[in-house]
XYZ file of C-alpha atoms in Angstrom:
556
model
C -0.878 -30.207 -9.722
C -4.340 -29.208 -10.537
C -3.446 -27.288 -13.619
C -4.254 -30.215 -16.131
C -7.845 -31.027 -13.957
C -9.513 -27.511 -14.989
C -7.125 -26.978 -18.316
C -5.096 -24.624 -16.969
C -1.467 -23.698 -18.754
C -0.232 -22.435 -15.351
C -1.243 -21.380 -11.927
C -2.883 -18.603 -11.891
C -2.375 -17.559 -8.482
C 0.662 -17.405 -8.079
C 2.442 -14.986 -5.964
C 5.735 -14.524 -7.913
C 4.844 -10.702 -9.621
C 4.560 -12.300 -13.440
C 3.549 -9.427 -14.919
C 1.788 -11.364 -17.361
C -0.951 -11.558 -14.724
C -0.424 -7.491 -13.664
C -4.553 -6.178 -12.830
C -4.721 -2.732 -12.490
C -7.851 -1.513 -9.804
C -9.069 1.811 -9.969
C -7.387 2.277 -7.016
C -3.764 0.919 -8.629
C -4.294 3.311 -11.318
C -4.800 5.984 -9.249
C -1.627 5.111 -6.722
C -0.256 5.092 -10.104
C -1.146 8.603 -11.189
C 0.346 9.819 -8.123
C 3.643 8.678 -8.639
C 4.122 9.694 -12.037
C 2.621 13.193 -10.752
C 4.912 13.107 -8.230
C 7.862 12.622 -10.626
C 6.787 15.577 -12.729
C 5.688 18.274 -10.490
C 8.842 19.427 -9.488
C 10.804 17.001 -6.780
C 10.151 16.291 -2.888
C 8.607 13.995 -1.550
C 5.857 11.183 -2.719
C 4.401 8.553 -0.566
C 2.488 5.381 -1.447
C 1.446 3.095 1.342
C -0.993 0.115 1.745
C -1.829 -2.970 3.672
C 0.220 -5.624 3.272
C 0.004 -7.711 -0.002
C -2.168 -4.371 -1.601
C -0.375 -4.285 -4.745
C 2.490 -1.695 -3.571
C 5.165 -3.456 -5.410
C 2.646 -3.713 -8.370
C 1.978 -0.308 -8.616
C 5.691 0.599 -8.225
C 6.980 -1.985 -10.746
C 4.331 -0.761 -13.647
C 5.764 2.851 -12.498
C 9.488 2.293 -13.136
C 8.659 1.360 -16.571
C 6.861 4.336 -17.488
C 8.956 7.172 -15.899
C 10.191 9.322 -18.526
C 13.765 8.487 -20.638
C 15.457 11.308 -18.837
C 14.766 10.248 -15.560
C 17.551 7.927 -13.850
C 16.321 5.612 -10.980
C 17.646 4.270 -8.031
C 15.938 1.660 -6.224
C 16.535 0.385 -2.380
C 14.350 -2.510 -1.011
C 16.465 -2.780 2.179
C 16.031 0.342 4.230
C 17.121 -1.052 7.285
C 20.382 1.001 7.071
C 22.269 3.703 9.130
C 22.364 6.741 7.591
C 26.048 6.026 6.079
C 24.701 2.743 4.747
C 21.921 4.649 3.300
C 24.105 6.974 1.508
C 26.307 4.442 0.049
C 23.256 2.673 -1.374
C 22.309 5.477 -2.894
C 26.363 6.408 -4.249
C 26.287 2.406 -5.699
C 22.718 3.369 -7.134
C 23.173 6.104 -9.047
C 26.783 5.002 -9.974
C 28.349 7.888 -8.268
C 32.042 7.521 -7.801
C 33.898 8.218 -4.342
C 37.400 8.535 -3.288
C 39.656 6.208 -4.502
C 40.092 2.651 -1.939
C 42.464 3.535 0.356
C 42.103 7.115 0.863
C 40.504 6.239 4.301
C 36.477 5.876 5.182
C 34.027 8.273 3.791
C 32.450 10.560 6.277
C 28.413 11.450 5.980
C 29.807 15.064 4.449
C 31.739 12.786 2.286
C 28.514 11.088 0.888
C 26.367 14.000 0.923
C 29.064 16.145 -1.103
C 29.162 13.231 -3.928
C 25.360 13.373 -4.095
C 25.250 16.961 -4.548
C 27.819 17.264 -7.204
C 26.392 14.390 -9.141
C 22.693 16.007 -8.477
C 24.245 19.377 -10.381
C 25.842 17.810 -12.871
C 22.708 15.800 -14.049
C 20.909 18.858 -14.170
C 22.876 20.574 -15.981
C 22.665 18.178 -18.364
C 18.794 17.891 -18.556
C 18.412 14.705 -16.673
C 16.428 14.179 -13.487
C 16.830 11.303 -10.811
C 14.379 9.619 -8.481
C 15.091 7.574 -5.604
C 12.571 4.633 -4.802
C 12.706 3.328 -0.961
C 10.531 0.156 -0.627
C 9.392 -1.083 2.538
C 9.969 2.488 4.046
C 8.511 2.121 7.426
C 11.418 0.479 8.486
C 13.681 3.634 8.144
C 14.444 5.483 11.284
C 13.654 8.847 12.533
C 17.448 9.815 11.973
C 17.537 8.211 8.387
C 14.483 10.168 7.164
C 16.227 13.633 8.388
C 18.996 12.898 6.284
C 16.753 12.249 3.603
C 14.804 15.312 3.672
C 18.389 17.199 3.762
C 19.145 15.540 0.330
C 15.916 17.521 -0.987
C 17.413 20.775 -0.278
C 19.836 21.373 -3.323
C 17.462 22.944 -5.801
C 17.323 25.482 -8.238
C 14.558 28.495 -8.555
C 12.399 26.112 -10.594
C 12.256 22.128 -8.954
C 14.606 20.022 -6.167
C 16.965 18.070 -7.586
C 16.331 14.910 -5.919
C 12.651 13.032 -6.139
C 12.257 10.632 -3.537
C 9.424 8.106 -3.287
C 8.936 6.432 -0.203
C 6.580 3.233 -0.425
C 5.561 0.979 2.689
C 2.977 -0.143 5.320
C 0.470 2.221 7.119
C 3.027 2.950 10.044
C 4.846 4.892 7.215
C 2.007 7.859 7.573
C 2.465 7.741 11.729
C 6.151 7.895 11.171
C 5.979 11.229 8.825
C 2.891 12.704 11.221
C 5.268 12.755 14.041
C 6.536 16.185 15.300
C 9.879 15.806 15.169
C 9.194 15.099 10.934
C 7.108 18.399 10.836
C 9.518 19.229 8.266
C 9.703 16.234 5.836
C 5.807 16.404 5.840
C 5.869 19.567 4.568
C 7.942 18.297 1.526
C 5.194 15.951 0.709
C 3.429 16.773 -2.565
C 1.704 13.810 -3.182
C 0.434 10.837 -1.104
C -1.976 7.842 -2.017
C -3.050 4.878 0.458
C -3.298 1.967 -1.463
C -6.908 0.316 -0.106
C -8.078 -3.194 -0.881
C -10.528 -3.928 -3.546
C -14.045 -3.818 -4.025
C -15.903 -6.860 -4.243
C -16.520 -6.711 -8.111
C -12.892 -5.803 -8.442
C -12.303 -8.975 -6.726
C -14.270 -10.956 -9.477
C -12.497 -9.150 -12.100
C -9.043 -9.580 -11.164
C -9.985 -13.498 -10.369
C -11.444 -13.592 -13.992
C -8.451 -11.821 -15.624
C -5.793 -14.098 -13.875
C -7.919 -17.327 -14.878
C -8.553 -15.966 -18.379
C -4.045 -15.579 -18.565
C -4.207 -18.962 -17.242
C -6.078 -20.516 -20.066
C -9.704 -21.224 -18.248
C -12.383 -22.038 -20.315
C -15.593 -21.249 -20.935
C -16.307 -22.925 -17.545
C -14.652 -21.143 -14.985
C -13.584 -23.159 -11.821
C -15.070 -19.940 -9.740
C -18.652 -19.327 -10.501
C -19.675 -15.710 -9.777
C -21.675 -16.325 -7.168
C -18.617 -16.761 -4.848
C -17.027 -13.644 -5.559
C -18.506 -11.939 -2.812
C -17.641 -15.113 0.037
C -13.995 -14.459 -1.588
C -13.880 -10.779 -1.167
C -14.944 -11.260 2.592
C -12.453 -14.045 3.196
C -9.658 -12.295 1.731
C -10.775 -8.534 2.653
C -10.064 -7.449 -1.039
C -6.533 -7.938 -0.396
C -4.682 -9.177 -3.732
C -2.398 -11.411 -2.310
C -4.793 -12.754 0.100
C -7.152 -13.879 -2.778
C -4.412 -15.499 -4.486
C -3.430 -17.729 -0.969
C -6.965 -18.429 -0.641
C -7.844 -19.285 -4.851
C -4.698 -21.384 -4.829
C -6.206 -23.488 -2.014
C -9.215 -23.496 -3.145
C -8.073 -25.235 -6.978
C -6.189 -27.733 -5.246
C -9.456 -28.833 -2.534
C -11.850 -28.736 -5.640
C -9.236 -30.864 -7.482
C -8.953 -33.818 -5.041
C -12.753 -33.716 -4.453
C -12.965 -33.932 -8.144
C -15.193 -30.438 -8.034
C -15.203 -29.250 -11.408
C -16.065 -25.830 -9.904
C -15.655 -24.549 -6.416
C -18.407 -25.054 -3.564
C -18.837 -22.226 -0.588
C -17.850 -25.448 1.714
C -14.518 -25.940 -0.040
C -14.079 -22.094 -0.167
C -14.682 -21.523 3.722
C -12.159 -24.808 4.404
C -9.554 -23.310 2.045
C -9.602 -20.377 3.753
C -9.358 -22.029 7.446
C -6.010 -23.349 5.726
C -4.333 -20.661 4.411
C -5.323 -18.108 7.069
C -4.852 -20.260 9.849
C -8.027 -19.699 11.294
C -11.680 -20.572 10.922
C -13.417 -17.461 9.802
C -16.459 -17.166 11.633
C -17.900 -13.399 11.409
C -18.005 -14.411 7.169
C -20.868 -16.318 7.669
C -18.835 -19.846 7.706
C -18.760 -22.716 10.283
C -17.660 -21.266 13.482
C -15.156 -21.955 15.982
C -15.813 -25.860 16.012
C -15.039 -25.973 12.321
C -11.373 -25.096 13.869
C -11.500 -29.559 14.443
C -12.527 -30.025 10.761
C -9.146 -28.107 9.373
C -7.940 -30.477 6.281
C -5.055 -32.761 6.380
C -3.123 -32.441 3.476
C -2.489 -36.007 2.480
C -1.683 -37.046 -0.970
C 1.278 -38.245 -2.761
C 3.197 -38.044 -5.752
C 6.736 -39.720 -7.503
C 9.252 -37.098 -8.889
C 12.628 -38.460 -9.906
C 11.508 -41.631 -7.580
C 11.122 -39.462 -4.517
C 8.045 -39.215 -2.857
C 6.418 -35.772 -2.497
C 3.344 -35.216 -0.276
C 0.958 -33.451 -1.929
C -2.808 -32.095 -0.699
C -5.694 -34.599 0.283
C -8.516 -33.086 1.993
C -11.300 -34.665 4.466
C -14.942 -33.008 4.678
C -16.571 -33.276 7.681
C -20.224 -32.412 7.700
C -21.780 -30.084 9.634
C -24.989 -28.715 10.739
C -25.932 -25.431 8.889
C -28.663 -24.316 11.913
C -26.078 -24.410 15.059
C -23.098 -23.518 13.039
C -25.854 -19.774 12.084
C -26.133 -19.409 15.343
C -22.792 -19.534 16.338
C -22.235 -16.968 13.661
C -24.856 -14.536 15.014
C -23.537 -15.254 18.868
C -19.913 -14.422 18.069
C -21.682 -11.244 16.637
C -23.532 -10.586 19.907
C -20.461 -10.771 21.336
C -18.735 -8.091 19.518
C -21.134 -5.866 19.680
C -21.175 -6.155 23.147
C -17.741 -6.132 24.000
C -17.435 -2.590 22.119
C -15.596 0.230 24.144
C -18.054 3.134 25.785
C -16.340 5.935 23.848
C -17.408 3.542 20.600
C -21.368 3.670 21.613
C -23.081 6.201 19.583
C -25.350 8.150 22.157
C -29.063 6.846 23.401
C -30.723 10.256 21.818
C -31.495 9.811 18.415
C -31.261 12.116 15.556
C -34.624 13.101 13.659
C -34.662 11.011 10.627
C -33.052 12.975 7.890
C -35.281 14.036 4.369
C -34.527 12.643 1.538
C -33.494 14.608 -1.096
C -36.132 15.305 -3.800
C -37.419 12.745 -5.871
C -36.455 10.095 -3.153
C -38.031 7.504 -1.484
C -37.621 7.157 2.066
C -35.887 4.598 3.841
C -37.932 1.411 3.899
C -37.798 0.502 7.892
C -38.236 -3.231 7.355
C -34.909 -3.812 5.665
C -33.022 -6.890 7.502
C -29.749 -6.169 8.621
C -27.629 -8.515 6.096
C -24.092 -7.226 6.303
C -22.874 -5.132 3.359
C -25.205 -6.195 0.890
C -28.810 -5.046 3.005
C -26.863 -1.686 3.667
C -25.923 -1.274 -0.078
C -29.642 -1.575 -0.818
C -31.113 0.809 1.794
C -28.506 3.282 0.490
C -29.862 2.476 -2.732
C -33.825 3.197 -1.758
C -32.462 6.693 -0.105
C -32.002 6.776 -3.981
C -35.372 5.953 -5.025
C -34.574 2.514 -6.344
C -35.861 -1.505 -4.251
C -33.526 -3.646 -5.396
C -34.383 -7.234 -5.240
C -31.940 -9.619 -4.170
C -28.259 -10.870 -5.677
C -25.336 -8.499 -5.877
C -26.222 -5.031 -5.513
C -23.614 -3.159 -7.135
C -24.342 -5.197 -10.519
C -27.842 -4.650 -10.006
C -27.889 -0.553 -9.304
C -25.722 -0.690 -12.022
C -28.027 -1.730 -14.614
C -30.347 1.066 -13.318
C -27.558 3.158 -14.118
C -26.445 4.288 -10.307
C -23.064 3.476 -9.910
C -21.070 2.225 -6.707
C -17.883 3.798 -5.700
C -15.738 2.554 -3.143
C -13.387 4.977 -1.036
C -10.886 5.209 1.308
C -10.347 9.059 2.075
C -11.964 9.412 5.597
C -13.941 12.183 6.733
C -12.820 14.702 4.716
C -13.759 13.172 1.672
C -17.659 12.500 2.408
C -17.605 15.656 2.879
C -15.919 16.610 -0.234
C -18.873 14.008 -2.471
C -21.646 14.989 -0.428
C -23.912 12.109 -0.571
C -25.087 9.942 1.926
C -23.092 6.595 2.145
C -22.247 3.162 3.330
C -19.098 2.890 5.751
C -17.408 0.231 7.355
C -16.738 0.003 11.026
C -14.027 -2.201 12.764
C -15.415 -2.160 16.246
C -14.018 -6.088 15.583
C -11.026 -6.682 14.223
C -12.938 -9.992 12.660
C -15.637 -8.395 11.534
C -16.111 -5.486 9.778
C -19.281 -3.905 10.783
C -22.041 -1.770 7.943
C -23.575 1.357 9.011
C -25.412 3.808 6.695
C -24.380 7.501 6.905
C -27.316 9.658 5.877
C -26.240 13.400 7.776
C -23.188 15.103 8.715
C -22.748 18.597 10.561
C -19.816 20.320 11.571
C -19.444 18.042 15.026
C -22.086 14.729 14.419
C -22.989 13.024 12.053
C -26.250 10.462 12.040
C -26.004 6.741 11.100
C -27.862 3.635 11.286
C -27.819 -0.543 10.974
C -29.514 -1.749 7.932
C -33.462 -2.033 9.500
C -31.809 0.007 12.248
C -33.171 3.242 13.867
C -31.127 6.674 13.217
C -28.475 7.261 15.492
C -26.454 10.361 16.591
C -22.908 9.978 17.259
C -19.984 12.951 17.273
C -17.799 13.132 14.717
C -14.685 11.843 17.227
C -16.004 8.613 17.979
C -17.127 8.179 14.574
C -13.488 8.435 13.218
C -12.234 6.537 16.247
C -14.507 3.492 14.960
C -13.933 4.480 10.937
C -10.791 3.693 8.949
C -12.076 5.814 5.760
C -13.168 3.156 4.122
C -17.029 3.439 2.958
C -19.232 3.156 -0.183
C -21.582 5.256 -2.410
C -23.911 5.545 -5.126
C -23.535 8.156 -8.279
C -25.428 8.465 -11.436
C -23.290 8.156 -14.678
C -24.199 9.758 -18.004
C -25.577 6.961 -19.756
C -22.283 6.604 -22.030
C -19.755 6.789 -19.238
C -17.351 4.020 -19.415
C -15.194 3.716 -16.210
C -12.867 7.423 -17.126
C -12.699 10.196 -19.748
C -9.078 10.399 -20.833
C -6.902 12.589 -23.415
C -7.952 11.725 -26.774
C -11.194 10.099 -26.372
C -14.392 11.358 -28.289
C -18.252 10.373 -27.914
C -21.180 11.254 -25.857
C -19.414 10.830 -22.368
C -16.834 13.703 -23.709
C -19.618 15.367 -25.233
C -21.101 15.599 -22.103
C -18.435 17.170 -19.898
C -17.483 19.695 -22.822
C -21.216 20.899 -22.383
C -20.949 21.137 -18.788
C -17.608 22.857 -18.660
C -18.411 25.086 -20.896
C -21.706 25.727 -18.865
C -19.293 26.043 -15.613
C -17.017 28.804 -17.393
C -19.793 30.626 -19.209
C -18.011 29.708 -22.740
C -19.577 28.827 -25.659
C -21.455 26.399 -26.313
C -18.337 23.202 -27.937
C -19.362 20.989 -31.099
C -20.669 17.625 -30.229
C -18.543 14.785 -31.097
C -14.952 16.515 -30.436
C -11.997 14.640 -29.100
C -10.590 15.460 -25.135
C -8.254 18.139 -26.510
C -5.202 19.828 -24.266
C -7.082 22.792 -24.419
C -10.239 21.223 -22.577
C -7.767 19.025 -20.881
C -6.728 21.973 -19.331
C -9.658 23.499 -18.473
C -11.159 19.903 -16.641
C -7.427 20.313 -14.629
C -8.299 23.799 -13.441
C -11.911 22.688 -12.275
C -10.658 19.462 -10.224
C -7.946 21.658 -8.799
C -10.664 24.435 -7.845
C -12.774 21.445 -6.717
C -9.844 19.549 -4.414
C -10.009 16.976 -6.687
C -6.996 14.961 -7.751
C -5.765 17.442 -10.609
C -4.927 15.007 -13.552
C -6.862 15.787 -16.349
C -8.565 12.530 -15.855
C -12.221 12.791 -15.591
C -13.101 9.888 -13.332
C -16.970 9.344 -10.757
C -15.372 12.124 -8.304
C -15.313 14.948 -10.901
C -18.277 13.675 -12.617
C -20.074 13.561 -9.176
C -18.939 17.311 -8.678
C -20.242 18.502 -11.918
C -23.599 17.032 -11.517
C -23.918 18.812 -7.975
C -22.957 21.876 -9.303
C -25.182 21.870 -12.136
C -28.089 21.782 -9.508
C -28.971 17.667 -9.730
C -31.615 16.862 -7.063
C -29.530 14.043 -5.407
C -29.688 12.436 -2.198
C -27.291 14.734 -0.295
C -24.870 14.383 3.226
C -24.559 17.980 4.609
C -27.948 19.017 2.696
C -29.593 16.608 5.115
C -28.150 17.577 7.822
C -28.856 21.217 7.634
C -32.217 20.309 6.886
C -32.821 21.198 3.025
């Protein structure tokens, strides 16, 4: 409908899986990586899960196209199967014949015998198999058992059977439960697919307009990429719902470009709700939800089609209600969810750092991004701040890896609390010890709180700053050549005590091999892939004065 308004050949947010439109995030390259390490490290298990609409069936479509030509695949998107249902998916999968009709029903020993015997048989004839189950958090306890039983015909060198399990979070409490001790233990590779930053969310709105046909004028001006990314919470299919709606309002308001008001109403359509912790109208605008009331003649039969009423309202009261339903939240929080009255000493700042400015307003994401930034030594002014630090050269990174992995980068950072459900909250997380850590509100004071409530109020989510060499361009692959690889020769070589490498060499296998051994010494993923975690890692350990997390706390 709106496709010929803003010279569009198509709808670009559609949510058929065109691959036409496929975006790859950092993060689906790196839920990619793990797949395709799963598939050659030797058989077990792999898991991939994410939110829903997170790109799992992205991730797993580009992988099934890139698994090797002596790989065979079967693929089950209905796991809601007894275990003899399961099996016999998996026999009309992999083409594996049974007994004849009429020789009476096939027992589970039945199945399982077929399986094994067609497992030996492809090996011995070089080939390997993998067994995709999508939507896996629907299998049952029993199911998985007999899955993990397929895994144990092997030979001295790999299991015969891969098996990738995709689905929602409750996938990772279903293999964490006791009675699955063992089928955990099989896992050799796991990835939680998060949602994406708020830059990634421009770019992947940019790249599915640019497939579309946009023009020079885009119909989403940059400045609303952040209002989308709160909307939607970085979740892919969630932007496309609300961009969709957001065309078509813009369209019959004649809007060449989308307005925050028609952004905020869009999204009180599609999500059913007005979303009041973003910043937007409040619970009254709940009245102003738009009618959709147009029409159209196809084949003589009238369709109704979108027509949307504004109603005005008044930006002061519809602020406060914002900040109230705040209050409210904040208030409302469980006792075990309170950091405790006593706070920490402020931590120092690492050398060559400024400290934090106490008169920062609390803003939300952006105001904590920017006091994380002075802990750096940098004021940025207002606007985005992850484009801004950027061209300063200090990086943002966005991770979801928990606990574990602050500790792992070492560096103070920006995390994201859902004490609300509705509304994420920003704290900054200067020091961490062994049993507290210390964190703050933007403008807030230090606060202590132990590491158990912390992770009771923290879903691993949380954001950082890193300084790039000056040449770095998003990852160092196999093959490439310039400074960047210049650069991490020099410093591997500097790691190892080797000599000195020639400037201007390509990523080799033999240096590919030796970055491998260092992220695997380092607990990094081990893919040869020099991405911000290793390069964060070999700054550290090349002495950098940084801003550092444990460093503070210990008082360095």
């Amino acid at each position: 409908m709106y496709t010929h308004f803003f010279n569009l050949k198509q709808s670009p947010f559609s949510i058929a899986p065109d691959p036409r439109y496929l975006f790859m995030s950092e993060r689906h390259r790196e839920a990619l990586a793990h797949l395709l390490y799963g598939v050659g490290s030797g058989g077990g298990f792999v898991l991939l899960t994410g939110e829903i609409g997170a790109g799992k069936t992205t991730v797993c479509r580009c992988f099934m196209e890139q698994i090797p030509e002596n790989c065979k695949l079967a693929y089950i998107f209905n796991p809601k199967l007894s275990v003899e249902e399961l099996l016999l998916s998996i026999c009309d999968e992999f083409g594996i014949a049974l007994v004849p009709p009429g020789a009476g029903a096939v027992s589970v020993k039945g199945y399982v015998d077929a399986i094994n015997a067609y497992l030996l048989a492809s090996h011995a004839q070089g080939r390997n198999n993998v067994l995709i189950i999508d939507e896996a958090q629907n299998l049952s306890a029993e199911v998985l058992e007999q899955l993990r039983l397929l895994t144990n015909l092997e030979t001295s060198e790999r299991k015969l059977l891969q098996i990738i399990l995709i689905g929602q979070p409750e996938l990772r409490a279903m293999v964490a439960r006791p009675e699955l001790e063992q089928l955990a233990q099989r896992v050799i590779a796991r990835y939680h697919l998060g949602s994406l930053s708020e830059a990634e969310t421009g770019a992947y709105i940019e790249h599915r307009l640019a497939v579309a046909g946009a023009a020079a004028i885009a119909p989403f001006p940059r400045g609303l990429m952040g209002l989308v990314h709160k909307l939607a919470k970085g979740v892919p299919r969630r932007i496309n719902l609300l961009c969709d709606r957001a065309l078509l309002g813009a369209y019959v308001e004649n809007q060449p470009q989308v307005t925050r008001t028609i952004l905020r109403k869009a999204a009180a359509e599609v999500f059913a709700r007005p979303d009041a912790a973003i910043g937007g109208e409040g619970a009254q605008a709940g009245a102003a939800r738009w009618p959709l009331v147009a029409a159209g003649v196809l084949g003589g039969v009238v369709l109704s089609v979108a027509a949307w009423q504004l109603a005005a309202h008044d930006a002061k009261p519809v602020l406060q209600g914002a900040q109230a339903a705040s209050a409210t939240a904040r208030a409302t929080l469980p006792k075990a969810a309170v950091p405790v009255s006593a706070p920490a000493a402020t931590p120092m700042p690492a050398a060559g750092a400024t400290p934090v400015p106490a008169s920062v307003a609390a803003g939300g994401s952006a105001a904590a991004l920017r006091q994380l930034a002075a802990v750096w030594g940098l004021a940025l002014p207002d606007g985005e701040p992850c484009p801004t630090a950027a061209r300063l050269n200090l990086r943002c990174l966005q991770v979801k890896g928990g606990v574990a992995e602050l500790r792992l980068l070492d560096r103070p950072a920006m995390l994201t609390l859902h004490d609300d459900p509705t509304a994420p909250n920003y704290v900054l997380l200067t020091a961490m010890d062994e049993h507290s850590a210390t964190i703050a509100a933007p403008g807030g004071k230090p606060q202590s709180i132990s590491l158990d409530a912390l992770e009771a109020r923290f879903d691993g989510e949380f954001t950082t700053f890193w300084r790039a060499p000056r040449s770095w361009r998003d990852e160092v692959h196999g093959g490439d050549h310039g400074p960047d690889v210049d650069w991490l020769a020099r410093r591997l070589a500097q790691i190892y005590g080797l000599k000195k490498p020639q400037d201007d060499q390509p990523l080799s296998s033999g240096l590919r091999a030796r970055l491998t051994e260092f992220q695997t010494e380092q607990h990094l993923k081990a893919d040869g892939v020099a991405g911000p975690k290793t390069f964060i890692r070999l700054y550290q350990l090349g002495g950098v004065q940084e801003p550092r997390l444990l460093a503070s706390a210990a008082g360095k």
